[in-house]
Structure formats: C-alpha cells, structure tokens
C-alpha cells in the first residue's frame, strides 16, 4: 500500500495528474480503511477538481463520507463536498453539508 501511494505521489509531483489519480484509486482499492487510502481519496478529489471534473470529485468525497461518516477525514471530505456542490449550482444542498 505504501509503495502504491508513494508512486501516486511521485506522479502527482511530476505533474502527471491522470496517472496520480489512477495510483490513488489503486491505493484505495487495496484497503479502503487504511490511513493512506483516506489520504489518497482526498488527493483524488482535489486532482479531479483541478482537472474540472467536479462530478467525479463529488463522488469521491461522498463515497468517503458514506463509508466513514466519522472518519479522520470526514470534516475535510464534507468541506470539499459542500463547497463543490455550491460551485456546481447546488447551493442549498452545499450549504447544508457545510
């Protein structure tokens, strides 16, 4: 898991965002409850937002909250989920999340 995460980090640091997203997704698939998987989900969402793929980012943040509503990164996921909802036109729902 650490190797997969490190490879995804290297891809992100080199600017290869698509490869980084795939690497982070692979990390999550290995063991979704691992700490690095949570971090990988957050990076996946952030990179998707950077690429203008808001709907996919919403799915990432929402899936994290569905699986770990009280997880270590629940506040971060809720913030980005709510903010993205607002930015994509779902202001009322986004404000409720925030």
PDB file of C-alpha atoms in Angstrom:
ATOM      1  CA  UNK A   1       0.000   0.000   0.000  1.00  0.00           C
ATOM      2  CA  UNK A   2       2.755   2.425   0.908  1.00  0.00           C
ATOM      3  CA  UNK A   3       4.513   1.728  -2.377  1.00  0.00           C
ATOM      4  CA  UNK A   4       1.352   2.333  -4.417  1.00  0.00           C
ATOM      5  CA  UNK A   5       0.683   5.564  -2.525  1.00  0.00           C
ATOM      6  CA  UNK A   6       4.300   6.710  -2.978  1.00  0.00           C
ATOM      7  CA  UNK A   7       4.125   6.035  -6.704  1.00  0.00           C
ATOM      8  CA  UNK A   8       0.918   8.067  -6.958  1.00  0.00           C
ATOM      9  CA  UNK A   9       2.603  10.885  -5.027  1.00  0.00           C
ATOM     10  CA  UNK A  10       5.534  10.809  -7.440  1.00  0.00           C
ATOM     11  CA  UNK A  11       3.152  11.032 -10.395  1.00  0.00           C
ATOM     12  CA  UNK A  12       1.364  13.984  -8.814  1.00  0.00           C
ATOM     13  CA  UNK A  13       4.640  15.734  -8.035  1.00  0.00           C
ATOM     14  CA  UNK A  14       5.793  15.283 -11.618  1.00  0.00           C
ATOM     15  CA  UNK A  15       2.539  16.760 -12.949  1.00  0.00           C
ATOM     16  CA  UNK A  16       1.087  13.533 -14.349  1.00  0.00           C
ATOM     17  CA  UNK A  17      -2.306  14.011 -12.731  1.00  0.00           C
ATOM     18  CA  UNK A  18      -4.164  11.234 -14.567  1.00  0.00           C
ATOM     19  CA  UNK A  19      -1.563   8.675 -13.508  1.00  0.00           C
ATOM     20  CA  UNK A  20      -1.673  10.030  -9.959  1.00  0.00           C
ATOM     21  CA  UNK A  21      -5.462   9.657  -9.847  1.00  0.00           C
ATOM     22  CA  UNK A  22      -5.180   6.070 -11.027  1.00  0.00           C
ATOM     23  CA  UNK A  23      -2.474   5.379  -8.453  1.00  0.00           C
ATOM     24  CA  UNK A  24      -4.514   6.861  -5.645  1.00  0.00           C
ATOM     25  CA  UNK A  25      -7.542   4.847  -6.726  1.00  0.00           C
ATOM     26  CA  UNK A  26      -5.417   1.693  -6.677  1.00  0.00           C
ATOM     27  CA  UNK A  27      -4.324   2.549  -3.149  1.00  0.00           C
ATOM     28  CA  UNK A  28      -7.952   2.848  -2.015  1.00  0.00           C
ATOM     29  CA  UNK A  29      -8.852  -0.462  -3.648  1.00  0.00           C
ATOM     30  CA  UNK A  30      -6.138  -2.259  -1.657  1.00  0.00           C
ATOM     31  CA  UNK A  31      -7.633  -1.426   1.749  1.00  0.00           C
ATOM     32  CA  UNK A  32     -10.198   1.352   1.921  1.00  0.00           C
ATOM     33  CA  UNK A  33      -9.977   1.758   5.692  1.00  0.00           C
ATOM     34  CA  UNK A  34      -6.212   2.330   5.796  1.00  0.00           C
ATOM     35  CA  UNK A  35      -5.000   5.822   6.673  1.00  0.00           C
ATOM     36  CA  UNK A  36      -3.209   6.193   3.337  1.00  0.00           C
ATOM     37  CA  UNK A  37      -6.401   5.234   1.499  1.00  0.00           C
ATOM     38  CA  UNK A  38      -8.185   8.138   3.149  1.00  0.00           C
ATOM     39  CA  UNK A  39      -5.404  10.499   2.122  1.00  0.00           C
ATOM     40  CA  UNK A  40      -5.488   9.001  -1.373  1.00  0.00           C
ATOM     41  CA  UNK A  41      -9.213   9.721  -1.623  1.00  0.00           C
ATOM     42  CA  UNK A  42      -8.696  13.340  -0.642  1.00  0.00           C
ATOM     43  CA  UNK A  43      -5.919  13.770  -3.209  1.00  0.00           C
ATOM     44  CA  UNK A  44      -8.066  12.085  -5.852  1.00  0.00           C
ATOM     45  CA  UNK A  45     -10.870  14.547  -5.183  1.00  0.00           C
ATOM     46  CA  UNK A  46      -8.525  17.533  -5.230  1.00  0.00           C
ATOM     47  CA  UNK A  47      -6.934  16.481  -8.502  1.00  0.00           C
ATOM     48  CA  UNK A  48     -10.314  15.859 -10.097  1.00  0.00           C
ATOM     49  CA  UNK A  49     -11.363  19.371  -9.087  1.00  0.00           C
ATOM     50  CA  UNK A  50      -8.168  20.764 -10.549  1.00  0.00           C
ATOM     51  CA  UNK A  51      -9.000  18.999 -13.814  1.00  0.00           C
ATOM     52  CA  UNK A  52     -12.546  20.399 -13.825  1.00  0.00           C
ATOM     53  CA  UNK A  53     -14.166  17.030 -13.141  1.00  0.00           C
ATOM     54  CA  UNK A  54     -16.439  18.183 -10.347  1.00  0.00           C
ATOM     55  CA  UNK A  55     -18.992  15.372 -10.612  1.00  0.00           C
ATOM     56  CA  UNK A  56     -16.282  12.751 -10.162  1.00  0.00           C
ATOM     57  CA  UNK A  57     -14.861  14.673  -7.204  1.00  0.00           C
ATOM     58  CA  UNK A  58     -18.313  14.782  -5.615  1.00  0.00           C
ATOM     59  CA  UNK A  59     -18.495  11.010  -5.947  1.00  0.00           C
ATOM     60  CA  UNK A  60     -15.113  10.610  -4.228  1.00  0.00           C
ATOM     61  CA  UNK A  61     -15.971  12.847  -1.287  1.00  0.00           C
ATOM     62  CA  UNK A  62     -19.479  11.409  -0.970  1.00  0.00           C
ATOM     63  CA  UNK A  63     -18.183   7.841  -1.024  1.00  0.00           C
ATOM     64  CA  UNK A  64     -15.721   8.634   1.737  1.00  0.00           C
ATOM     65  CA  UNK A  65     -18.489  10.124   3.880  1.00  0.00           C
ATOM     66  CA  UNK A  66     -20.786   7.170   3.189  1.00  0.00           C
ATOM     67  CA  UNK A  67     -18.125   4.708   4.268  1.00  0.00           C
ATOM     68  CA  UNK A  68     -16.580   6.736   7.099  1.00  0.00           C
ATOM     69  CA  UNK A  69     -19.089   9.342   8.355  1.00  0.00           C
ATOM     70  CA  UNK A  70     -16.993   9.836  11.500  1.00  0.00           C
ATOM     71  CA  UNK A  71     -13.646   9.129   9.868  1.00  0.00           C
ATOM     72  CA  UNK A  72     -10.422  11.001  10.360  1.00  0.00           C
ATOM     73  CA  UNK A  73     -11.009  12.984   7.153  1.00  0.00           C
ATOM     74  CA  UNK A  74     -14.785  13.401   7.411  1.00  0.00           C
ATOM     75  CA  UNK A  75     -14.546  17.153   8.012  1.00  0.00           C
ATOM     76  CA  UNK A  76     -12.227  17.610   5.045  1.00  0.00           C
ATOM     77  CA  UNK A  77     -14.429  15.492   2.780  1.00  0.00           C
ATOM     78  CA  UNK A  78     -17.587  17.317   3.922  1.00  0.00           C
ATOM     79  CA  UNK A  79     -15.975  20.714   3.326  1.00  0.00           C
ATOM     80  CA  UNK A  80     -14.911  19.882  -0.222  1.00  0.00           C
ATOM     81  CA  UNK A  81     -18.173  18.097  -0.972  1.00  0.00           C
ATOM     82  CA  UNK A  82     -20.213  21.074   0.233  1.00  0.00           C
ATOM     83  CA  UNK A  83     -18.026  23.636  -1.488  1.00  0.00           C
ATOM     84  CA  UNK A  84     -18.143  21.712  -4.759  1.00  0.00           C
ATOM     85  CA  UNK A  85     -21.918  21.365  -4.558  1.00  0.00           C
ATOM     86  CA  UNK A  86     -22.201  25.137  -4.191  1.00  0.00           C
ATOM     87  CA  UNK A  87     -19.830  25.753  -7.094  1.00  0.00           C
ATOM     88  CA  UNK A  88     -21.787  23.377  -9.339  1.00  0.00           C
ATOM     89  CA  UNK A  89     -25.121  25.047  -8.674  1.00  0.00           C
ATOM     90  CA  UNK A  90     -26.482  23.064  -5.738  1.00  0.00           C
ATOM     91  CA  UNK A  91     -26.147  25.930  -3.291  1.00  0.00           C
ATOM     92  CA  UNK A  92     -28.824  24.856  -0.798  1.00  0.00           C
ATOM     93  CA  UNK A  93     -27.527  21.296  -0.566  1.00  0.00           C
ATOM     94  CA  UNK A  94     -23.942  22.525  -0.338  1.00  0.00           C
ATOM     95  CA  UNK A  95     -24.759  24.912   2.487  1.00  0.00           C
ATOM     96  CA  UNK A  96     -26.495  22.110   4.366  1.00  0.00           C
ATOM     97  CA  UNK A  97     -23.377  19.960   4.064  1.00  0.00           C
ATOM     98  CA  UNK A  98     -21.148  22.802   5.219  1.00  0.00           C
TER      99      UNK A  98
END
